[in-house]
Tab-separated table of C-alpha atoms in Angstrom:
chain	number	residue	atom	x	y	z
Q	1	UNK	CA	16.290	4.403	-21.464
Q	2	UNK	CA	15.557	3.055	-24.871
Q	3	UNK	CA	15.741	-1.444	-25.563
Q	4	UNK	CA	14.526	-2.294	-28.777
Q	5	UNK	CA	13.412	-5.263	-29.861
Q	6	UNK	CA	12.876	-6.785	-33.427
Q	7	UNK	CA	11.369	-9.967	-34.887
Q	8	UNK	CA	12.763	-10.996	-38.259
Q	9	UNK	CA	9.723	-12.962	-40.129
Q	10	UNK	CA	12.252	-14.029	-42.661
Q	11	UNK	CA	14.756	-15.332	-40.597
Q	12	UNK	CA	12.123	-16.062	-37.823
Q	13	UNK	CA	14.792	-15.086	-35.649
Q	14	UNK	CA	14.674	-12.023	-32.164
Q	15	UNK	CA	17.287	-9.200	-32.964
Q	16	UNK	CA	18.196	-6.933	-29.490
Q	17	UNK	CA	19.019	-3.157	-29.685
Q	18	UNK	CA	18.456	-2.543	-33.455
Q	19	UNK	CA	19.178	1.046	-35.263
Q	20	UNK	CA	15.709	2.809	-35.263
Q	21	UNK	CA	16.975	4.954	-37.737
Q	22	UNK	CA	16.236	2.290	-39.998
Q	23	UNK	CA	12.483	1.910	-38.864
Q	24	UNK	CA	11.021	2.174	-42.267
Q	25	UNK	CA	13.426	-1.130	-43.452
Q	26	UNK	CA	12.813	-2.697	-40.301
Q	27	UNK	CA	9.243	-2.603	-41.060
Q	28	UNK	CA	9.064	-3.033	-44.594
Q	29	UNK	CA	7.617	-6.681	-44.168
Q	30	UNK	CA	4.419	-6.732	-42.531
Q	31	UNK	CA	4.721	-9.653	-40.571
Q	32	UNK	CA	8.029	-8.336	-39.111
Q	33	UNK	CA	7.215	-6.796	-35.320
Q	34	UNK	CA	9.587	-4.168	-33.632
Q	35	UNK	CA	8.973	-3.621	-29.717
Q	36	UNK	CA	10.427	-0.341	-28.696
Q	37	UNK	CA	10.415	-0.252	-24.520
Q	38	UNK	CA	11.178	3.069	-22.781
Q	39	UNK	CA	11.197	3.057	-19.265
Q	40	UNK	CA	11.833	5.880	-16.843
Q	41	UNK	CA	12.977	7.841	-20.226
Q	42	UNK	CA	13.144	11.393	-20.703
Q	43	UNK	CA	10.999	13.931	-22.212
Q	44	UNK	CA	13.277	14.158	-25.146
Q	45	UNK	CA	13.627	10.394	-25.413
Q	46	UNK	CA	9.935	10.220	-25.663
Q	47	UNK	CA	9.895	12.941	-28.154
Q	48	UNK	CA	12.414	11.332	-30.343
Q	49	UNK	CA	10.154	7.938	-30.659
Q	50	UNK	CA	6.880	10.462	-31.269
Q	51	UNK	CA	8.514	11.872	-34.271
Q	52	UNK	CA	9.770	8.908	-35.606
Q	53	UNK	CA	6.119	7.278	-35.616
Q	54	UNK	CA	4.524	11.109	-35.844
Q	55	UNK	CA	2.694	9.825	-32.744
Q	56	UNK	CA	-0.230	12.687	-31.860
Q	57	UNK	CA	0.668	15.341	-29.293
Q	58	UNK	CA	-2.403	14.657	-27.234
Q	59	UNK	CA	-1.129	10.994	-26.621
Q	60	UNK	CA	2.500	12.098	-26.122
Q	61	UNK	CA	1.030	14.612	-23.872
Q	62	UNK	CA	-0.650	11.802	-21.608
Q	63	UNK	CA	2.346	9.531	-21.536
Q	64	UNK	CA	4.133	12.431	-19.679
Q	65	UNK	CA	0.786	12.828	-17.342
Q	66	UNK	CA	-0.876	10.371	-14.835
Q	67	UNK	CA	-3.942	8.411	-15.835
Q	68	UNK	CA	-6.107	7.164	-13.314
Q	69	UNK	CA	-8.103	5.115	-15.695
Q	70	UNK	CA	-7.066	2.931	-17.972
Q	71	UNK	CA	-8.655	3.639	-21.624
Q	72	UNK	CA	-7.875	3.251	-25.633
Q	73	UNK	CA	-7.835	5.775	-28.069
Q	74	UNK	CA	-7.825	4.941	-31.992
Q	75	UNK	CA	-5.721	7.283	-34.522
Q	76	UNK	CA	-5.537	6.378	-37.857
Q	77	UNK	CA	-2.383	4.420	-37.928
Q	78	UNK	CA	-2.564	2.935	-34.427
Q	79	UNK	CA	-3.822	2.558	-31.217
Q	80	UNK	CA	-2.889	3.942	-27.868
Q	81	UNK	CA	-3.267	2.359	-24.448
Q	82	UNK	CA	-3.223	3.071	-21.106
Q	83	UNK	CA	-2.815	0.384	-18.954
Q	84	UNK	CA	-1.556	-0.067	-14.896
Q	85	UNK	CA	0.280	-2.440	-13.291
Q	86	UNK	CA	-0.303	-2.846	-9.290
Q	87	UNK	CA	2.551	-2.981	-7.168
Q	88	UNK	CA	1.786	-4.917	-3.456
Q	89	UNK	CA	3.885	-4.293	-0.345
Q	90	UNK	CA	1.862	-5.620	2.910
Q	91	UNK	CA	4.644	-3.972	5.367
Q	92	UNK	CA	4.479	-0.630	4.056
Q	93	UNK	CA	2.688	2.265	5.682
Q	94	UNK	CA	-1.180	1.780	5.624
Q	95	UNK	CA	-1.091	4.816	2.310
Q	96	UNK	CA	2.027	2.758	0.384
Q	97	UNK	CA	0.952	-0.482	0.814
Q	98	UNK	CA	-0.588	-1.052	-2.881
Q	99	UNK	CA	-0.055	1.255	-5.815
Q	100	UNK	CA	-0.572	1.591	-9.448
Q	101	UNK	CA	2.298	2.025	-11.923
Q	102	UNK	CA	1.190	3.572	-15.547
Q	103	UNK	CA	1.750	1.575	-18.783
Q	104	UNK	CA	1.659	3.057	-22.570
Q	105	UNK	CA	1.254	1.241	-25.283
Q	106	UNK	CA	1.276	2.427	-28.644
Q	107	UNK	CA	0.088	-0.434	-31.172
Q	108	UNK	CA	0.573	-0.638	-34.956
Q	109	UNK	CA	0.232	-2.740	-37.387
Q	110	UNK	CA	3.367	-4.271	-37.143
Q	111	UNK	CA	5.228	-2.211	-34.736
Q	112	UNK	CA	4.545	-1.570	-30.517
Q	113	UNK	CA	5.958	0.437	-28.103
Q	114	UNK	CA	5.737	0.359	-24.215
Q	115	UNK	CA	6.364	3.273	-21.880
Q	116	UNK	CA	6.208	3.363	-18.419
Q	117	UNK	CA	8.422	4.930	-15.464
Q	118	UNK	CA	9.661	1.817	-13.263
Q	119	UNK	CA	10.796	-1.591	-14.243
Q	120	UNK	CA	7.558	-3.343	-14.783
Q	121	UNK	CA	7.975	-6.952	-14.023
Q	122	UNK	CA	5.157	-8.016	-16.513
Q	123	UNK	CA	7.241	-5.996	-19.405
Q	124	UNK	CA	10.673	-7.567	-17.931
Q	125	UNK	CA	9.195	-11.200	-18.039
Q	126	UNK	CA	7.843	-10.972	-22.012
Q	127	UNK	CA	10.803	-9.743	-23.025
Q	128	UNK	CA	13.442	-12.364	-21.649
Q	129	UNK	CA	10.943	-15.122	-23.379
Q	130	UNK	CA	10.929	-13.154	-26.721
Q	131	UNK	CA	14.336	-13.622	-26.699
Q	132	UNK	CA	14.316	-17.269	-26.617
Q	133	UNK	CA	11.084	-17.819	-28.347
Q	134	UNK	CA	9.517	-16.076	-31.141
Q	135	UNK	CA	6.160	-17.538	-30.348
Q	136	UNK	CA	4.879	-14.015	-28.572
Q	137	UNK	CA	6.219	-11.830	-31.340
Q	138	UNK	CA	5.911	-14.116	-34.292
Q	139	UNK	CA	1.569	-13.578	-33.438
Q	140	UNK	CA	1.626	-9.652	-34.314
Q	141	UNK	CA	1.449	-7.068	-32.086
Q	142	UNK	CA	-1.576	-7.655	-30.364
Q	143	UNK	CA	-0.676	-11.000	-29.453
Q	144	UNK	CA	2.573	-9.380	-27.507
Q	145	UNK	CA	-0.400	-6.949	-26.127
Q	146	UNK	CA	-1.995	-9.772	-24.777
Q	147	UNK	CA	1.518	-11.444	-22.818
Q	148	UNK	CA	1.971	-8.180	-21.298
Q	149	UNK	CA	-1.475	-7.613	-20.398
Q	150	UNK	CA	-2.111	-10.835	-19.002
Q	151	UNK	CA	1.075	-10.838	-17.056
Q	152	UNK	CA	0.218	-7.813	-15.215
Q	153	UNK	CA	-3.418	-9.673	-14.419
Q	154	UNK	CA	-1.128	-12.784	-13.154
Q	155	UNK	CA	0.500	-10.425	-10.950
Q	156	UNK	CA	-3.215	-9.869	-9.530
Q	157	UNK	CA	-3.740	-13.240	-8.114
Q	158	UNK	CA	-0.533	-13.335	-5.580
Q	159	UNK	CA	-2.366	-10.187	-4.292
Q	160	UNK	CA	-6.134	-11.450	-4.630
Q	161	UNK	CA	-5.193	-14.878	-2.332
Q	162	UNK	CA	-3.165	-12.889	-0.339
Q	163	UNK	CA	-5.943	-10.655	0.670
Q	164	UNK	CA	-8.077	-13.319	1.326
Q	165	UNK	CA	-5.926	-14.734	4.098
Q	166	UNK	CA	-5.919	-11.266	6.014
Q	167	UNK	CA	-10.010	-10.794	5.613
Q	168	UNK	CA	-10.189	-14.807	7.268
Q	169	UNK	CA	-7.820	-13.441	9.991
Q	170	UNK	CA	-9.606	-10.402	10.386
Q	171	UNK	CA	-12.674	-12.488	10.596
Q	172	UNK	CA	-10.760	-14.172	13.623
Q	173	UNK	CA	-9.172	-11.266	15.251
Q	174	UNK	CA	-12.321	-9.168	15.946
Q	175	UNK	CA	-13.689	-11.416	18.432
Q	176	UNK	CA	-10.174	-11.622	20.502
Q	177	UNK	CA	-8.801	-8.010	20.261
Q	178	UNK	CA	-9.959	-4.369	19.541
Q	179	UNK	CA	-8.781	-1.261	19.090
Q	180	UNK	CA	-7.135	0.670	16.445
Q	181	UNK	CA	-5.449	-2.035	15.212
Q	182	UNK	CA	-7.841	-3.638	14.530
Q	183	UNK	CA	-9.343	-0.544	12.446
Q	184	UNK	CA	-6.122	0.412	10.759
Q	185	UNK	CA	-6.815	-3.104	9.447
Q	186	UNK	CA	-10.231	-2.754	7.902
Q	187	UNK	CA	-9.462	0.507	6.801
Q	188	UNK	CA	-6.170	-0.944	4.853
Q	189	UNK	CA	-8.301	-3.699	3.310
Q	190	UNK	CA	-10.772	-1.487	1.667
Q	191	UNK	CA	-8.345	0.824	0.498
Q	192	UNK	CA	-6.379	-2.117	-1.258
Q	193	UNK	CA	-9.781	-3.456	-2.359
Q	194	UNK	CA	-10.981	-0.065	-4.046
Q	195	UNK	CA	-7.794	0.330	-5.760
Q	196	UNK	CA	-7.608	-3.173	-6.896
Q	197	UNK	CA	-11.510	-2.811	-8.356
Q	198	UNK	CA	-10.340	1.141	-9.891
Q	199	UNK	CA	-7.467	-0.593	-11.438
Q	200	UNK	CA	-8.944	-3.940	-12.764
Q	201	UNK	CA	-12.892	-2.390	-13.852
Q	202	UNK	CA	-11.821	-0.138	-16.856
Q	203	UNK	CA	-9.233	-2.594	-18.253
Q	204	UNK	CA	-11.766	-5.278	-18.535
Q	205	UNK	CA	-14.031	-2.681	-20.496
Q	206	UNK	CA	-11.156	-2.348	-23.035
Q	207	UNK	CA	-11.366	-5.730	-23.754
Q	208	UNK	CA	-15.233	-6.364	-22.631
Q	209	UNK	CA	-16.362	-6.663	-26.226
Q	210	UNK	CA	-13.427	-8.435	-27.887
Q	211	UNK	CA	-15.589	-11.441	-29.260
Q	212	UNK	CA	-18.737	-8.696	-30.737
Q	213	UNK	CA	-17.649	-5.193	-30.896
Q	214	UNK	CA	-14.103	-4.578	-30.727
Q	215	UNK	CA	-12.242	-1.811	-29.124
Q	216	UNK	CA	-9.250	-2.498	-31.983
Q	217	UNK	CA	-8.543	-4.475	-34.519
Q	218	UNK	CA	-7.468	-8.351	-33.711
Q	219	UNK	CA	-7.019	-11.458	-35.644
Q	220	UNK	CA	-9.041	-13.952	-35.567
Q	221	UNK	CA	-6.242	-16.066	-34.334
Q	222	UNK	CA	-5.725	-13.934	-30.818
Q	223	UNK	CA	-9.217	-13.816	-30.003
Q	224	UNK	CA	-9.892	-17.041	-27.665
Q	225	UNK	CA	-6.378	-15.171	-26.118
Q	226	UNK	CA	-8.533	-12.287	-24.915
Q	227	UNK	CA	-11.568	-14.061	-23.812
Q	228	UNK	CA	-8.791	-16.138	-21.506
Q	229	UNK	CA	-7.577	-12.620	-20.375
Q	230	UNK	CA	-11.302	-11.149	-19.724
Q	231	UNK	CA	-12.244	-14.679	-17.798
Q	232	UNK	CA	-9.413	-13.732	-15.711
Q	233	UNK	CA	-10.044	-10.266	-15.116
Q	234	UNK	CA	-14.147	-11.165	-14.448
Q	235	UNK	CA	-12.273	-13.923	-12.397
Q	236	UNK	CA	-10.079	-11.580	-9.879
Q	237	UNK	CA	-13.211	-8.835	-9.999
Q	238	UNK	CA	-15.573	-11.333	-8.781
Q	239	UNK	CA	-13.426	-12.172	-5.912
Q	240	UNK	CA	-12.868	-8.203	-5.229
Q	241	UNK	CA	-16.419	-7.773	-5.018
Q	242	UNK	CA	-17.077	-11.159	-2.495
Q	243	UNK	CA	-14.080	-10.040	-0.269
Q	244	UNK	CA	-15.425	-6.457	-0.317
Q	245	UNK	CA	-18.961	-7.856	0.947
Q	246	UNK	CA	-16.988	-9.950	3.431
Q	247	UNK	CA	-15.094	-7.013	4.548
Q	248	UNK	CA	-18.175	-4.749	4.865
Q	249	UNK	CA	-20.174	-7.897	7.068
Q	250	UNK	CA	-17.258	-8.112	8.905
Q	251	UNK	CA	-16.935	-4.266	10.080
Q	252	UNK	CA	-20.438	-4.391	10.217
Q	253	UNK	CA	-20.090	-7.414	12.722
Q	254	UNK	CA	-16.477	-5.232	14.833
Q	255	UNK	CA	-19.257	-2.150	15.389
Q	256	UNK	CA	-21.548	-4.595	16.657
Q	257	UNK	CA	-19.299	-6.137	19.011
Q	258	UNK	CA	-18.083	-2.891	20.126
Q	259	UNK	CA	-21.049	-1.653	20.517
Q	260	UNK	CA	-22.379	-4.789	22.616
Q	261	UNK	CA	-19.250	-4.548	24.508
Q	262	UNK	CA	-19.550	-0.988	25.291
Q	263	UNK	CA	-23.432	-1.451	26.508
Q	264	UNK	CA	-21.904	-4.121	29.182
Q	265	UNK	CA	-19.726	-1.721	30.224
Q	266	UNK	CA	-22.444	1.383	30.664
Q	267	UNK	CA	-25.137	-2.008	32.367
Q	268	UNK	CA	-22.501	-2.411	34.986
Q	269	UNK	CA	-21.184	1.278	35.783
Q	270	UNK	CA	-24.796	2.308	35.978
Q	271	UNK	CA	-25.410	-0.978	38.366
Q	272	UNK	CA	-22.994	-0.213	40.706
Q	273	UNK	CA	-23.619	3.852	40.719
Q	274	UNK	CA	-27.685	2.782	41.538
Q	275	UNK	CA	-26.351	0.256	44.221
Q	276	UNK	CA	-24.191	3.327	45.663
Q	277	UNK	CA	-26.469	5.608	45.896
Q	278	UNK	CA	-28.827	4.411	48.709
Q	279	UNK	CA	-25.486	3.290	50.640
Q	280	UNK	CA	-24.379	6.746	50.232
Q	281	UNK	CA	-27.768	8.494	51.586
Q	282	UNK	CA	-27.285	6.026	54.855
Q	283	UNK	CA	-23.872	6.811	55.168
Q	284	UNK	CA	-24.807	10.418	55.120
Q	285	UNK	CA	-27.424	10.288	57.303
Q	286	UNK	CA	-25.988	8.481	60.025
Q	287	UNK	CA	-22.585	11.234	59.233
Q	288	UNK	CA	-24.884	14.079	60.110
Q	289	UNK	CA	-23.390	15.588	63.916
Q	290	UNK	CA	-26.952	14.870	65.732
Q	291	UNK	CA	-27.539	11.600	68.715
Q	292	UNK	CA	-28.476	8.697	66.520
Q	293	UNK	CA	-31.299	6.742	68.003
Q	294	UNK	CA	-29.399	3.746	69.276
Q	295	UNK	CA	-26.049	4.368	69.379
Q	296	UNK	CA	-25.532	3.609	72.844
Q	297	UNK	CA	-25.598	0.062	71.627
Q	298	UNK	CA	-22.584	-1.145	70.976
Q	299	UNK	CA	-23.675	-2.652	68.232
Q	300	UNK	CA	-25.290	-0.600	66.392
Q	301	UNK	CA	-22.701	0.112	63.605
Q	302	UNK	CA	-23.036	-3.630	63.121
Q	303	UNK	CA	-26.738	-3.318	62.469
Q	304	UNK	CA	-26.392	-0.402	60.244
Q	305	UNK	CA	-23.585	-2.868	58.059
Q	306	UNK	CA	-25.259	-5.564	57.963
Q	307	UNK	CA	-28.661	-3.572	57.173
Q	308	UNK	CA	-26.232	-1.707	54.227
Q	309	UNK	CA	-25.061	-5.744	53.121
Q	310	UNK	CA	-28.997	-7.266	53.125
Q	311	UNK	CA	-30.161	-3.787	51.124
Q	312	UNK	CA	-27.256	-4.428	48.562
Q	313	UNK	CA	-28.114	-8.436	48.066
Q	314	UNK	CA	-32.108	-7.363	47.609
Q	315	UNK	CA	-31.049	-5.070	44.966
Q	316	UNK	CA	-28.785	-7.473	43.144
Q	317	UNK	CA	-31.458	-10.274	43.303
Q	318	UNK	CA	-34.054	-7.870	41.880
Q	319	UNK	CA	-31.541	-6.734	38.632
Q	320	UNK	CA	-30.745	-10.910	38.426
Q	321	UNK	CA	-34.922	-11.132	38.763
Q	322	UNK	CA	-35.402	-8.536	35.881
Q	323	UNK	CA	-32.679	-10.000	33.495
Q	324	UNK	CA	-30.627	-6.636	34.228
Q	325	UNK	CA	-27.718	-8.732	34.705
């Protein structure tokens, strides 16, 4: 599916589904902008927009691939992006709970187009507002970079606070319950975390250097725009990296517990095996078919009981005496 989208600098004025077969009118003024989405399009449909900007084969070829890190290459005419968007579902299965949906962006001078395979919601929401205002489009095309960029950052945040929230009730949960919940837990945290960090690290390289060395050309007027979106990035990364320490403390503090617990366990299963084991060589001795001295007493079972009762309490008061209990 192809939407097209053109800014008219003389009539300052958003045009919707325009006739790319007259691209080279449509960007005979400069400061005109044409935005040319394609989402979950076809190999032909992809083809068709390569040959009408003679796009290189190598970044056609990646469009129809999957990128696990984001990255910019520069061509002589324009630059091409690889972006991703993260997608958060908490009640999903442990594997599907986040994931990472490819952008494309190819960026001209006065011309960009976006590809990816689902609706993005970062895409969806810049282009209703370039509909109603022209502010977005009316900057060039790396100011609509930026709104689509920064979007998919925004989206970030939801999912930053929200994993914040588990790690404090994780924090909680580990002293009153164990168990493989409890580890499914951890284990979904850091795999959300280490995505997140995968996701977030190489896009804020793209735009690391955009106030010394850039990675592509912007106006002067969109710069403080990028320093807002690498404060934000630096922003969410520094709170991946606390909650990732947190998380690690915290597992670090479960084994410890589990551990503890599992000592008080072995202390009092190798207690009571110790305290059974001289009752069990009296038992046996006095079981063996020979006269027991005394036994025409009738008492004497009652002697051997309460003998069994006073050798138990003297071995509990000398674990109590050493701190063994």
């Amino acid at each position: 599916m192809i939407k097209t989208y053109f800014y008219d600098k003389d009539q300052d004025a958003m045009f919707h589904d325009v006739d790319l077969s007259q691209k080279d009118s449509l960007l005979s003024n400069p400061n005109s902008l044409l935005w040319i989405d394609l989402y979950d399009c076809s190999a032909n449909e992809l083809n068709y927009i390569g040959d009408l900007f003679n796009f290189h084969p190598l970044a056609l070829e990646d469009c129809l691939q999957i990128n696990p890190r984001a990255k910019v290459d520069r061509y002589d005419d324009y630059n091409f992006f690889v972006f991703h968007a993260l997608r958060y579902f908490e009640e999903a299965e442990e594997e599907d709970e986040i994931s990472s949906i490819e952008l494309d962006v190819f960026m001209g001078n006065n011309y960009i187009v976006t590809i990816h395979p689902v609706a993005l919601a970062a895409v969806g929401k810049v282009a209703r507002i370039s509909l109603k205002d022209t502010e977005s489009t009316s900057r060039g095309p790396e100011h609509l970079l930026y709104r689509i960029v920064d979007n998919i950052v925004d989206d970030c945040f939801p999912i930053i606070s929200r994993l914040g929230e588990r790690i404090d009730d994780l924090e909680d949960d580990i002293f009153l319950s164990r168990g493989r919940k409890i580890t499914e837990e951890i284990l979904a945290l850091k795999r959300t975390l280490i995505l997140l960090r995968k996701v977030l690290i190489p896009q804020r390289r793209i735009f690391g250097n955009i106030n010394g060395h850039y990675s592509f050309l912007v106006n002067e007027d969109n710069v403080p725009y990028f320093l807002d979106l690498v404060d934000h990035l630096d922003n969410i990364l520094d709170t991946a990296n606390t909650y990732r320490d947190l998380l690690n403390s915290t597992t670090e503090t479960y084994y410890s517990i589990i551990t503890g617990r599992t000592s008080e366990i072995i202390t009092v299963l190798t207690i009571i095996s110790i305290i059974m084991m001289p009752l069990t060589v009296i038992t046996g001795f006095f079981g063996m078919n020979v006269t027991i001295p005394g036994s025409e007493n009738p008492f004497y079972m009652w002697y051997i009981l309460m003998g069994m009762a006073a050798l138990v309490i003297s071995m509990l008061a000398f674990f109590r005496y050493r701190n063994w209990l």
